[in-house]
mmCIF file of C-alpha atoms in Angstrom:
data_model
loop_
_atom_site.group_PDB
_atom_site.id
_atom_site.type_symbol
_atom_site.label_atom_id
_atom_site.label_comp_id
_atom_site.label_asym_id
_atom_site.label_seq_id
_atom_site.Cartn_x
_atom_site.Cartn_y
_atom_site.Cartn_z
ATOM 1 C CA UNK A 1 99.716 -170.216 -141.433
ATOM 2 C CA UNK A 2 103.254 -171.537 -141.796
ATOM 3 C CA UNK A 3 105.904 -171.142 -139.082
ATOM 4 C CA UNK A 4 109.662 -171.679 -139.154
ATOM 5 C CA UNK A 5 111.197 -172.606 -135.815
ATOM 6 C CA UNK A 6 114.934 -172.153 -135.239
ATOM 7 C CA UNK A 7 116.605 -173.000 -131.952
ATOM 8 C CA UNK A 8 115.566 -175.613 -129.476
ATOM 9 C CA UNK A 9 115.253 -176.596 -125.851
ATOM 10 C CA UNK A 10 111.984 -175.241 -124.368
ATOM 11 C CA UNK A 11 111.045 -171.581 -124.877
ATOM 12 C CA UNK A 12 111.188 -171.412 -128.693
ATOM 13 C CA UNK A 13 109.609 -174.820 -129.350
ATOM 14 C CA UNK A 14 106.882 -173.962 -126.830
ATOM 15 C CA UNK A 15 105.842 -171.012 -128.995
ATOM 16 C CA UNK A 16 105.765 -173.377 -131.950
ATOM 17 C CA UNK A 17 103.610 -175.798 -129.968
ATOM 18 C CA UNK A 18 101.135 -173.021 -129.135
ATOM 19 C CA UNK A 19 100.931 -171.984 -132.800
ATOM 20 C CA UNK A 20 100.600 -175.606 -133.900
ATOM 21 C CA UNK A 21 97.702 -175.962 -131.457
ATOM 22 C CA UNK A 22 96.056 -173.013 -133.205
ATOM 23 C CA UNK A 23 96.290 -174.797 -136.546
ATOM 24 C CA UNK A 24 99.605 -173.553 -137.950
ATOM 25 C CA UNK A 25 102.024 -175.729 -139.890
ATOM 26 C CA UNK A 26 105.285 -175.626 -137.896
ATOM 27 C CA UNK A 27 108.590 -176.540 -139.524
ATOM 28 C CA UNK A 28 111.631 -177.066 -137.340
ATOM 29 C CA UNK A 29 114.963 -176.066 -138.887
ATOM 30 C CA UNK A 30 117.481 -178.399 -137.269
ATOM 31 C CA UNK A 31 121.229 -178.595 -137.648
ATOM 32 C CA UNK A 32 122.569 -182.128 -138.048
ATOM 33 C CA UNK A 33 125.754 -180.960 -136.305
ATOM 34 C CA UNK A 34 124.124 -179.200 -133.331
ATOM 35 C CA UNK A 35 121.107 -181.176 -132.210
ATOM 36 C CA UNK A 36 118.379 -179.756 -130.018
ATOM 37 C CA UNK A 37 119.117 -180.443 -126.342
ATOM 38 C CA UNK A 38 115.770 -182.206 -126.108
ATOM 39 C CA UNK A 39 116.775 -184.624 -128.863
ATOM 40 C CA UNK A 40 119.936 -185.420 -126.903
ATOM 41 C CA UNK A 41 118.049 -186.660 -123.859
ATOM 42 C CA UNK A 42 118.504 -190.393 -123.304
ATOM 43 C CA UNK A 43 116.042 -192.543 -125.193
ATOM 44 C CA UNK A 44 113.201 -193.519 -122.849
ATOM 45 C CA UNK A 45 113.069 -196.889 -121.146
ATOM 46 C CA UNK A 46 110.198 -198.953 -119.780
ATOM 47 C CA UNK A 47 110.823 -200.551 -116.368
ATOM 48 C CA UNK A 48 114.518 -199.779 -116.852
ATOM 49 C CA UNK A 49 114.769 -201.708 -120.128
ATOM 50 C CA UNK A 50 115.731 -200.332 -123.513
ATOM 51 C CA UNK A 51 112.939 -200.706 -126.028
ATOM 52 C CA UNK A 52 113.747 -201.803 -129.559
ATOM 53 C CA UNK A 53 112.880 -199.175 -132.148
ATOM 54 C CA UNK A 54 112.695 -196.233 -129.748
ATOM 55 C CA UNK A 55 114.356 -193.124 -131.183
ATOM 56 C CA UNK A 56 115.341 -189.867 -129.552
ATOM 57 C CA UNK A 57 112.154 -188.219 -130.801
ATOM 58 C CA UNK A 58 110.169 -190.734 -128.744
ATOM 59 C CA UNK A 59 111.378 -189.139 -125.508
ATOM 60 C CA UNK A 60 108.162 -187.826 -123.869
ATOM 61 C CA UNK A 61 109.758 -184.402 -123.200
ATOM 62 C CA UNK A 62 110.692 -183.849 -126.857
ATOM 63 C CA UNK A 63 107.457 -185.441 -128.031
ATOM 64 C CA UNK A 64 105.345 -183.119 -125.877
ATOM 65 C CA UNK A 65 106.943 -179.958 -127.290
ATOM 66 C CA UNK A 66 107.080 -181.057 -130.905
ATOM 67 C CA UNK A 67 103.925 -183.080 -131.560
ATOM 68 C CA UNK A 68 102.699 -182.666 -135.108
ATOM 69 C CA UNK A 69 105.620 -180.528 -136.285
ATOM 70 C CA UNK A 70 107.814 -181.174 -139.319
ATOM 71 C CA UNK A 71 111.610 -181.193 -139.562
ATOM 72 C CA UNK A 72 114.112 -179.938 -142.112
ATOM 73 C CA UNK A 73 117.849 -180.292 -141.574
ATOM 74 C CA UNK A 74 120.096 -177.403 -142.558
ATOM 75 C CA UNK A 75 123.630 -176.500 -141.511
ATOM 76 C CA UNK A 76 123.320 -172.730 -141.171
ATOM 77 C CA UNK A 77 127.095 -172.312 -141.146
ATOM 78 C CA UNK A 78 127.039 -173.103 -144.887
ATOM 79 C CA UNK A 79 125.591 -171.098 -147.737
ATOM 80 C CA UNK A 80 123.516 -174.135 -148.740
ATOM 81 C CA UNK A 81 121.974 -174.327 -145.275
ATOM 82 C CA UNK A 82 121.169 -170.640 -145.196
ATOM 83 C CA UNK A 83 119.561 -170.896 -148.633
ATOM 84 C CA UNK A 84 117.223 -173.590 -147.270
ATOM 85 C CA UNK A 85 115.924 -171.075 -144.724
ATOM 86 C CA UNK A 86 115.535 -168.333 -147.328
ATOM 87 C CA UNK A 87 113.696 -170.604 -149.747
ATOM 88 C CA UNK A 88 111.242 -171.697 -147.071
ATOM 89 C CA UNK A 89 110.898 -168.085 -145.901
ATOM 90 C CA UNK A 90 109.144 -167.114 -149.131
ATOM 91 C CA UNK A 91 106.011 -168.965 -147.980
ATOM 92 C CA UNK A 92 106.309 -168.317 -144.238
ATOM 93 C CA UNK A 93 104.177 -166.122 -141.990
ATOM 94 C CA UNK A 94 106.203 -166.423 -138.766
ATOM 95 C CA UNK A 95 109.793 -167.216 -137.792
ATOM 96 C CA UNK A 96 110.529 -168.047 -134.134
ATOM 97 C CA UNK A 97 114.110 -168.245 -132.878
ATOM 98 C CA UNK A 98 115.753 -168.679 -129.496
ATOM 99 C CA UNK A 99 119.319 -169.044 -130.716
ATOM 100 C CA UNK A 100 122.319 -167.382 -129.067
ATOM 101 C CA UNK A 101 122.168 -163.539 -129.084
ATOM 102 C CA UNK A 102 123.158 -162.193 -132.498
ATOM 103 C CA UNK A 103 123.514 -165.673 -134.025
ATOM 104 C CA UNK A 104 121.195 -164.982 -136.957
ATOM 105 C CA UNK A 105 122.946 -161.691 -137.720
ATOM 106 C CA UNK A 106 126.328 -163.385 -137.702
ATOM 107 C CA UNK A 107 124.969 -166.008 -140.093
ATOM 108 C CA UNK A 108 123.677 -163.353 -142.459
ATOM 109 C CA UNK A 109 120.057 -164.082 -141.546
ATOM 110 C CA UNK A 110 119.246 -161.025 -139.454
ATOM 111 C CA UNK A 111 115.817 -159.444 -139.472
ATOM 112 C CA UNK A 112 116.709 -156.939 -142.205
ATOM 113 C CA UNK A 113 117.705 -159.786 -144.549
ATOM 114 C CA UNK A 114 114.591 -161.783 -143.663
ATOM 115 C CA UNK A 115 112.204 -158.849 -144.092
ATOM 116 C CA UNK A 116 113.802 -157.852 -147.411
ATOM 117 C CA UNK A 117 113.086 -161.364 -148.621
ATOM 118 C CA UNK A 118 109.567 -161.489 -147.145
ATOM 119 C CA UNK A 119 108.261 -158.109 -145.903
ATOM 120 C CA UNK A 120 105.196 -159.734 -144.331
ATOM 121 C CA UNK A 121 107.090 -162.154 -142.077
ATOM 122 C CA UNK A 122 106.740 -161.661 -138.317
ATOM 123 C CA UNK A 123 109.870 -162.687 -136.407
ATOM 124 C CA UNK A 124 109.997 -163.514 -132.694
ATOM 125 C CA UNK A 125 113.433 -163.525 -131.046
ATOM 126 C CA UNK A 126 113.874 -164.796 -127.474
ATOM 127 C CA UNK A 127 117.300 -163.649 -126.190
ATOM 128 C CA UNK A 128 118.229 -163.505 -122.517
ATOM 129 C CA UNK A 129 118.441 -159.690 -122.673
ATOM 130 C CA UNK A 130 117.633 -157.053 -125.271
ATOM 131 C CA UNK A 131 120.260 -155.897 -127.769
ATOM 132 C CA UNK A 132 122.104 -152.862 -126.400
ATOM 133 C CA UNK A 133 121.934 -154.080 -122.822
ATOM 134 C CA UNK A 134 125.313 -154.055 -121.068
ATOM 135 C CA UNK A 135 125.022 -157.861 -120.893
ATOM 136 C CA UNK A 136 123.198 -158.205 -124.202
ATOM 137 C CA UNK A 137 125.409 -161.060 -125.363
ATOM 138 C CA UNK A 138 124.521 -163.169 -122.299
ATOM 139 C CA UNK A 139 123.575 -166.753 -123.050
ATOM 140 C CA UNK A 140 121.499 -168.761 -120.638
ATOM 141 C CA UNK A 141 118.772 -171.162 -119.767
ATOM 142 C CA UNK A 142 115.864 -170.935 -117.328
ATOM 143 C CA UNK A 143 117.901 -170.631 -114.075
ATOM 144 C CA UNK A 144 119.750 -167.643 -115.511
ATOM 145 C CA UNK A 145 116.467 -165.951 -116.421
ATOM 146 C CA UNK A 146 114.773 -166.433 -113.043
ATOM 147 C CA UNK A 147 117.977 -165.672 -111.132
ATOM 148 C CA UNK A 148 118.743 -162.417 -112.959
ATOM 149 C CA UNK A 149 115.058 -161.537 -113.240
ATOM 150 C CA UNK A 150 114.567 -161.456 -109.471
ATOM 151 C CA UNK A 151 112.102 -164.324 -109.112
ATOM 152 C CA UNK A 152 114.289 -166.632 -107.047
ATOM 153 C CA UNK A 153 114.284 -164.305 -104.034
ATOM 154 C CA UNK A 154 110.507 -164.811 -103.782
ATOM 155 C CA UNK A 155 110.853 -168.599 -103.618
ATOM 156 C CA UNK A 156 112.883 -168.901 -100.420
ATOM 157 C CA UNK A 157 112.693 -172.412 -98.953
ATOM 158 C CA UNK A 158 112.092 -173.308 -95.320
ATOM 159 C CA UNK A 159 115.405 -173.413 -93.509
ATOM 160 C CA UNK A 160 117.080 -176.800 -93.794
ATOM 161 C CA UNK A 161 114.841 -178.038 -96.589
ATOM 162 C CA UNK A 162 115.655 -178.757 -100.189
ATOM 163 C CA UNK A 163 115.281 -175.730 -102.461
ATOM 164 C CA UNK A 164 111.782 -175.421 -103.854
ATOM 165 C CA UNK A 165 112.371 -172.344 -105.986
ATOM 166 C CA UNK A 166 112.152 -171.836 -109.722
ATOM 167 C CA UNK A 167 115.729 -172.994 -110.298
ATOM 168 C CA UNK A 168 114.542 -176.594 -110.103
ATOM 169 C CA UNK A 169 111.429 -176.197 -112.233
ATOM 170 C CA UNK A 170 112.971 -174.271 -115.141
ATOM 171 C CA UNK A 171 110.126 -171.730 -114.998
ATOM 172 C CA UNK A 172 112.126 -169.141 -116.939
ATOM 173 C CA UNK A 173 111.822 -171.090 -120.213
ATOM 174 C CA UNK A 174 108.035 -171.548 -120.511
ATOM 175 C CA UNK A 175 107.533 -168.082 -119.053
ATOM 176 C CA UNK A 176 109.704 -166.501 -121.752
ATOM 177 C CA UNK A 177 107.962 -168.481 -124.468
ATOM 178 C CA UNK A 178 104.505 -167.518 -123.240
ATOM 179 C CA UNK A 179 105.308 -163.807 -122.914
ATOM 180 C CA UNK A 180 106.954 -163.883 -126.337
ATOM 181 C CA UNK A 181 103.821 -165.470 -127.784
ATOM 182 C CA UNK A 182 101.744 -162.504 -126.562
ATOM 183 C CA UNK A 183 103.998 -160.086 -128.430
ATOM 184 C CA UNK A 184 103.934 -162.249 -131.537
ATOM 185 C CA UNK A 185 100.134 -162.459 -131.580
ATOM 186 C CA UNK A 186 99.977 -158.662 -131.296
ATOM 187 C CA UNK A 187 102.389 -158.418 -134.234
ATOM 188 C CA UNK A 188 100.136 -160.703 -136.305
ATOM 189 C CA UNK A 189 97.130 -158.491 -135.541
ATOM 190 C CA UNK A 190 99.126 -155.473 -136.715
ATOM 191 C CA UNK A 191 100.208 -157.330 -139.851
ATOM 192 C CA UNK A 192 96.587 -158.175 -140.643
ATOM 193 C CA UNK A 193 95.897 -154.431 -140.678
ATOM 194 C CA UNK A 194 99.025 -153.203 -142.463
ATOM 195 C CA UNK A 195 100.368 -156.178 -144.400
ATOM 196 C CA UNK A 196 103.817 -155.524 -142.923
ATOM 197 C CA UNK A 197 105.725 -157.855 -140.622
ATOM 198 C CA UNK A 198 107.239 -156.966 -137.252
ATOM 199 C CA UNK A 199 110.348 -158.045 -135.346
ATOM 200 C CA UNK A 200 109.338 -158.867 -131.769
ATOM 201 C CA UNK A 201 112.246 -159.187 -129.315
ATOM 202 C CA UNK A 202 111.311 -160.636 -125.926
ATOM 203 C CA UNK A 203 114.004 -160.614 -123.236
ATOM 204 C CA UNK A 204 113.446 -163.750 -121.181
ATOM 205 C CA UNK A 205 115.117 -162.151 -118.147
ATOM 206 C CA UNK A 206 112.881 -159.086 -118.341
ATOM 207 C CA UNK A 207 109.851 -161.307 -118.934
ATOM 208 C CA UNK A 208 110.509 -162.661 -115.427
ATOM 209 C CA UNK A 209 111.029 -159.206 -113.905
ATOM 210 C CA UNK A 210 107.805 -157.991 -115.509
ATOM 211 C CA UNK A 211 105.823 -160.404 -113.318
ATOM 212 C CA UNK A 212 107.212 -159.235 -109.988
ATOM 213 C CA UNK A 213 104.913 -156.228 -109.627
ATOM 214 C CA UNK A 214 105.342 -154.528 -106.233
ATOM 215 C CA UNK A 215 107.946 -156.984 -105.017
ATOM 216 C CA UNK A 216 110.427 -155.629 -107.559
ATOM 217 C CA UNK A 217 110.154 -152.142 -106.126
ATOM 218 C CA UNK A 218 109.731 -152.820 -102.413
ATOM 219 C CA UNK A 219 112.080 -154.744 -100.205
ATOM 220 C CA UNK A 220 110.490 -157.792 -98.625
ATOM 221 C CA UNK A 221 110.178 -157.392 -94.864
ATOM 222 C CA UNK A 222 112.841 -159.356 -92.960
ATOM 223 C CA UNK A 223 110.149 -160.722 -90.667
ATOM 224 C CA UNK A 224 109.117 -164.026 -92.218
ATOM 225 C CA UNK A 225 105.439 -163.618 -91.358
ATOM 226 C CA UNK A 226 105.016 -160.258 -93.049
ATOM 227 C CA UNK A 227 103.393 -159.927 -96.509
ATOM 228 C CA UNK A 228 105.611 -161.538 -99.135
ATOM 229 C CA UNK A 229 104.851 -158.956 -101.794
ATOM 230 C CA UNK A 230 105.743 -155.888 -99.761
ATOM 231 C CA UNK A 231 103.474 -153.256 -98.258
ATOM 232 C CA UNK A 232 100.213 -153.531 -96.395
ATOM 233 C CA UNK A 233 98.234 -154.064 -99.603
ATOM 234 C CA UNK A 234 100.196 -157.170 -100.622
ATOM 235 C CA UNK A 235 99.040 -160.761 -100.309
ATOM 236 C CA UNK A 236 100.432 -163.066 -97.653
ATOM 237 C CA UNK A 237 101.504 -166.403 -99.062
ATOM 238 C CA UNK A 238 103.555 -169.323 -97.843
ATOM 239 C CA UNK A 239 104.081 -173.015 -98.619
ATOM 240 C CA UNK A 240 104.158 -175.130 -95.466
ATOM 241 C CA UNK A 241 105.344 -178.708 -94.870
ATOM 242 C CA UNK A 242 102.793 -181.144 -93.422
ATOM 243 C CA UNK A 243 103.178 -184.450 -91.616
ATOM 244 C CA UNK A 244 102.727 -186.782 -94.615
ATOM 245 C CA UNK A 245 105.807 -185.342 -96.309
ATOM 246 C CA UNK A 246 103.748 -183.073 -98.542
ATOM 247 C CA UNK A 247 103.198 -179.329 -98.714
ATOM 248 C CA UNK A 248 100.241 -176.968 -98.299
ATOM 249 C CA UNK A 249 99.971 -173.579 -100.017
ATOM 250 C CA UNK A 250 98.352 -170.822 -97.936
ATOM 251 C CA UNK A 251 97.527 -167.275 -99.020
ATOM 252 C CA UNK A 252 95.241 -164.325 -98.530
ATOM 253 C CA UNK A 253 94.834 -161.083 -96.627
ATOM 254 C CA UNK A 254 97.965 -160.315 -94.541
ATOM 255 C CA UNK A 255 96.007 -158.939 -91.562
ATOM 256 C CA UNK A 256 93.946 -162.136 -91.365
ATOM 257 C CA UNK A 257 97.102 -164.238 -91.696
ATOM 258 C CA UNK A 258 98.831 -162.435 -88.832
ATOM 259 C CA UNK A 259 95.732 -162.893 -86.685
ATOM 260 C CA UNK A 260 95.759 -166.646 -87.312
ATOM 261 C CA UNK A 261 99.504 -166.952 -86.685
ATOM 262 C CA UNK A 262 99.295 -164.854 -83.515
ATOM 263 C CA UNK A 263 96.484 -167.066 -82.268
ATOM 264 C CA UNK A 264 98.761 -170.059 -82.708
ATOM 265 C CA UNK A 265 101.432 -168.361 -80.599
ATOM 266 C CA UNK A 266 104.010 -168.379 -83.417
ATOM 267 C CA UNK A 267 106.435 -165.562 -84.154
ATOM 268 C CA UNK A 268 108.489 -166.602 -87.187
ATOM 269 C CA UNK A 269 108.325 -168.531 -90.438
ATOM 270 C CA UNK A 270 110.522 -171.291 -88.989
ATOM 271 C CA UNK A 271 108.254 -171.785 -85.963
ATOM 272 C CA UNK A 272 105.243 -171.869 -88.256
ATOM 273 C CA UNK A 273 106.906 -174.584 -90.347
ATOM 274 C CA UNK A 274 107.747 -176.602 -87.225
ATOM 275 C CA UNK A 275 104.120 -176.363 -86.133
ATOM 276 C CA UNK A 276 102.686 -177.389 -89.520
ATOM 277 C CA UNK A 277 104.940 -180.348 -90.264
ATOM 278 C CA UNK A 278 103.744 -182.147 -87.134
ATOM 279 C CA UNK A 279 100.117 -181.840 -88.260
ATOM 280 C CA UNK A 280 98.016 -183.193 -91.092
ATOM 281 C CA UNK A 281 97.236 -181.161 -94.181
ATOM 282 C CA UNK A 282 93.548 -181.104 -93.191
ATOM 283 C CA UNK A 283 94.335 -179.751 -89.714
ATOM 284 C CA UNK A 284 96.596 -176.987 -91.013
ATOM 285 C CA UNK A 285 94.064 -176.079 -93.693
ATOM 286 C CA UNK A 286 91.244 -175.836 -91.126
ATOM 287 C CA UNK A 287 93.260 -173.444 -88.958
ATOM 288 C CA UNK A 288 93.886 -171.018 -91.814
ATOM 289 C CA UNK A 289 90.497 -171.344 -93.490
ATOM 290 C CA UNK A 290 88.822 -170.544 -90.171
ATOM 291 C CA UNK A 291 90.707 -167.240 -90.306
ATOM 292 C CA UNK A 292 89.505 -166.440 -93.826
ATOM 293 C CA UNK A 293 92.563 -167.551 -95.805
ATOM 294 C CA UNK A 294 92.788 -169.867 -98.813
ATOM 295 C CA UNK A 295 94.635 -173.177 -98.898
ATOM 296 C CA UNK A 296 95.415 -175.873 -101.452
ATOM 297 C CA UNK A 297 97.625 -178.971 -101.408
ATOM 298 C CA UNK A 298 100.803 -178.904 -103.490
ATOM 299 C CA UNK A 299 100.356 -181.928 -105.756
ATOM 300 C CA UNK A 300 102.729 -183.636 -108.154
ATOM 301 C CA UNK A 301 102.613 -183.170 -111.905
ATOM 302 C CA UNK A 302 101.504 -186.793 -112.216
ATOM 303 C CA UNK A 303 98.598 -186.219 -109.830
ATOM 304 C CA UNK A 304 97.609 -183.057 -111.693
ATOM 305 C CA UNK A 305 97.591 -184.928 -115.004
ATOM 306 C CA UNK A 306 95.378 -187.663 -113.548
ATOM 307 C CA UNK A 307 92.969 -185.275 -111.806
ATOM 308 C CA UNK A 308 89.335 -185.439 -112.858
ATOM 309 C CA UNK A 309 89.283 -181.762 -113.857
ATOM 310 C CA UNK A 310 92.202 -182.334 -116.252
ATOM 311 C CA UNK A 311 90.511 -185.371 -117.785
ATOM 312 C CA UNK A 312 87.128 -183.676 -118.209
ATOM 313 C CA UNK A 313 88.670 -180.527 -119.672
ATOM 314 C CA UNK A 314 90.967 -182.560 -121.945
ATOM 315 C CA UNK A 315 94.072 -180.618 -120.973
ATOM 316 C CA UNK A 316 95.806 -183.877 -120.069
ATOM 317 C CA UNK A 317 95.239 -187.356 -121.392
ATOM 318 C CA UNK A 318 96.905 -190.720 -121.451
ATOM 319 C CA UNK A 319 97.773 -191.934 -124.915
ATOM 320 C CA UNK A 320 99.007 -195.347 -125.991
ATOM 321 C CA UNK A 321 102.470 -195.002 -127.501
ATOM 322 C CA UNK A 322 103.180 -197.927 -129.874
ATOM 323 C CA UNK A 323 106.571 -198.586 -128.252
ATOM 324 C CA UNK A 324 106.386 -197.088 -124.756
ATOM 325 C CA UNK A 325 102.853 -197.954 -123.777
ATOM 326 C CA UNK A 326 100.751 -195.392 -121.836
ATOM 327 C CA UNK A 327 102.309 -191.894 -121.733
ATOM 328 C CA UNK A 328 100.884 -188.491 -120.746
ATOM 329 C CA UNK A 329 100.066 -185.895 -123.387
ATOM 330 C CA UNK A 330 99.205 -182.302 -122.434
ATOM 331 C CA UNK A 331 97.257 -179.733 -124.429
ATOM 332 C CA UNK A 332 97.028 -175.947 -124.181
ATOM 333 C CA UNK A 333 94.695 -174.777 -121.373
ATOM 334 C CA UNK A 334 92.564 -172.526 -123.564
ATOM 335 C CA UNK A 335 88.949 -172.470 -124.668
ATOM 336 C CA UNK A 336 88.323 -170.629 -127.942
ATOM 337 C CA UNK A 337 84.612 -169.917 -128.283
ATOM 338 C CA UNK A 338 84.050 -172.943 -126.090
ATOM 339 C CA UNK A 339 86.336 -175.204 -128.147
ATOM 340 C CA UNK A 340 89.531 -176.640 -126.643
ATOM 341 C CA UNK A 341 92.429 -176.562 -129.131
ATOM 342 C CA UNK A 342 94.523 -179.689 -129.144
ATOM 343 C CA UNK A 343 97.446 -180.791 -131.201
ATOM 344 C CA UNK A 344 97.960 -184.481 -131.797
ATOM 345 C CA UNK A 345 100.449 -186.304 -133.934
ATOM 346 C CA UNK A 346 103.878 -187.717 -133.344
ATOM 347 C CA UNK A 347 107.045 -185.622 -133.242
ATOM 348 C CA UNK A 348 109.176 -185.581 -136.399
ATOM 349 C CA UNK A 349 112.260 -187.682 -136.924
ATOM 350 C CA UNK A 350 115.308 -185.556 -137.728
ATOM 351 C CA UNK A 351 114.914 -184.153 -141.237
ATOM 352 C CA UNK A 352 111.708 -186.045 -141.906
ATOM 353 C CA UNK A 353 109.794 -184.525 -144.811
ATOM 354 C CA UNK A 354 112.584 -182.158 -145.874
ATOM 355 C CA UNK A 355 112.533 -183.263 -149.494
ATOM 356 C CA UNK A 356 108.779 -182.811 -149.780
ATOM 357 C CA UNK A 357 108.797 -179.393 -148.119
ATOM 358 C CA UNK A 358 111.622 -178.014 -150.214
ATOM 359 C CA UNK A 359 110.177 -179.214 -153.515
ATOM 360 C CA UNK A 360 106.440 -178.755 -153.077
ATOM 361 C CA UNK A 361 104.687 -175.388 -153.356
ATOM 362 C CA UNK A 362 102.847 -174.241 -150.274
ATOM 363 C CA UNK A 363 99.379 -174.994 -151.677
ATOM 364 C CA UNK A 364 100.404 -178.613 -152.099
ATOM 365 C CA UNK A 365 101.567 -179.026 -148.521
ATOM 366 C CA UNK A 366 99.829 -181.771 -146.495
ATOM 367 C CA UNK A 367 96.690 -180.733 -144.683
ATOM 368 C CA UNK A 368 97.474 -179.149 -141.307
ATOM 369 C CA UNK A 369 95.126 -180.782 -138.857
ATOM 370 C CA UNK A 370 94.104 -179.746 -135.364
ATOM 371 C CA UNK A 371 90.864 -180.770 -133.762
ATOM 372 C CA UNK A 372 89.365 -177.272 -133.730
ATOM 373 C CA UNK A 373 90.007 -176.551 -137.434
#
């Protein structure tokens, strides 16, 4: 399978990474005049020192999203650049784009043009909102998606603490990419049956709202110790500070939670936080587990990558970069018939391989290698 990837940042390239992990050949279409935000990140340093020979594609963030992909440069504002896309489209199964709303249409590369050229192509578009929405021309990144989607209200921090909501983690981007991938895979199943491609449009704002379930329809109780997801059948969940500067996640049946909290003589979320942050994580966990609730420490991404379960499963590994030394590499958390897909390889330099791709027929393309092939 061959995939064209237009756009950048996180959500679109994440879909490409997933497809690459499944064995697809993924070709990034990159403008030399409008570089991907991830390529514009500062070149990485080791111990604060610049490393000779390190390029922008060596940044671990860009490298993680674009491992094993290929790159073709094309200025889509020119007829020559648009022709590059159309020529590649003849041998393409999927096109993924997370450009500004309506950008492809304005460039003369809308879905009707693409499907006329290749009726079997499946196109995934990842706008902020669907076409026809009152704010359908809205542009945005992850904080816009989680803010407008309603998720931020569920991630209220303890009073006086630094925000711990989704605004800081950029959750809207990988969420939109993952939900879009589900629609795209369904489109590919349909194409296998009919031979006809599909245009999948996934609103990244609505992909956030879709997850909210009851909380979207019911107002959260103003009492901080009530169920966070509204109604008596919701789960009670909270993240509490503990005395070592860390955090402990607690969740479970709301009736059991209120029994535990009442037994501690606490009447509000703030009092509960004051109580927990003067105690160890083990002590707080014992109090809630004794009442039948579930607890887990909130660990850092670095700790998660180094955890034994991640190493055994192969979802995270430390690789030896020739210039940077040891760096983390993450793989998709799937098992397909017991096999863990993984996608190795370095990220492409800007425009690397363009001449070969544009001149060679598809059957002569380099072998597309993933470990589960």
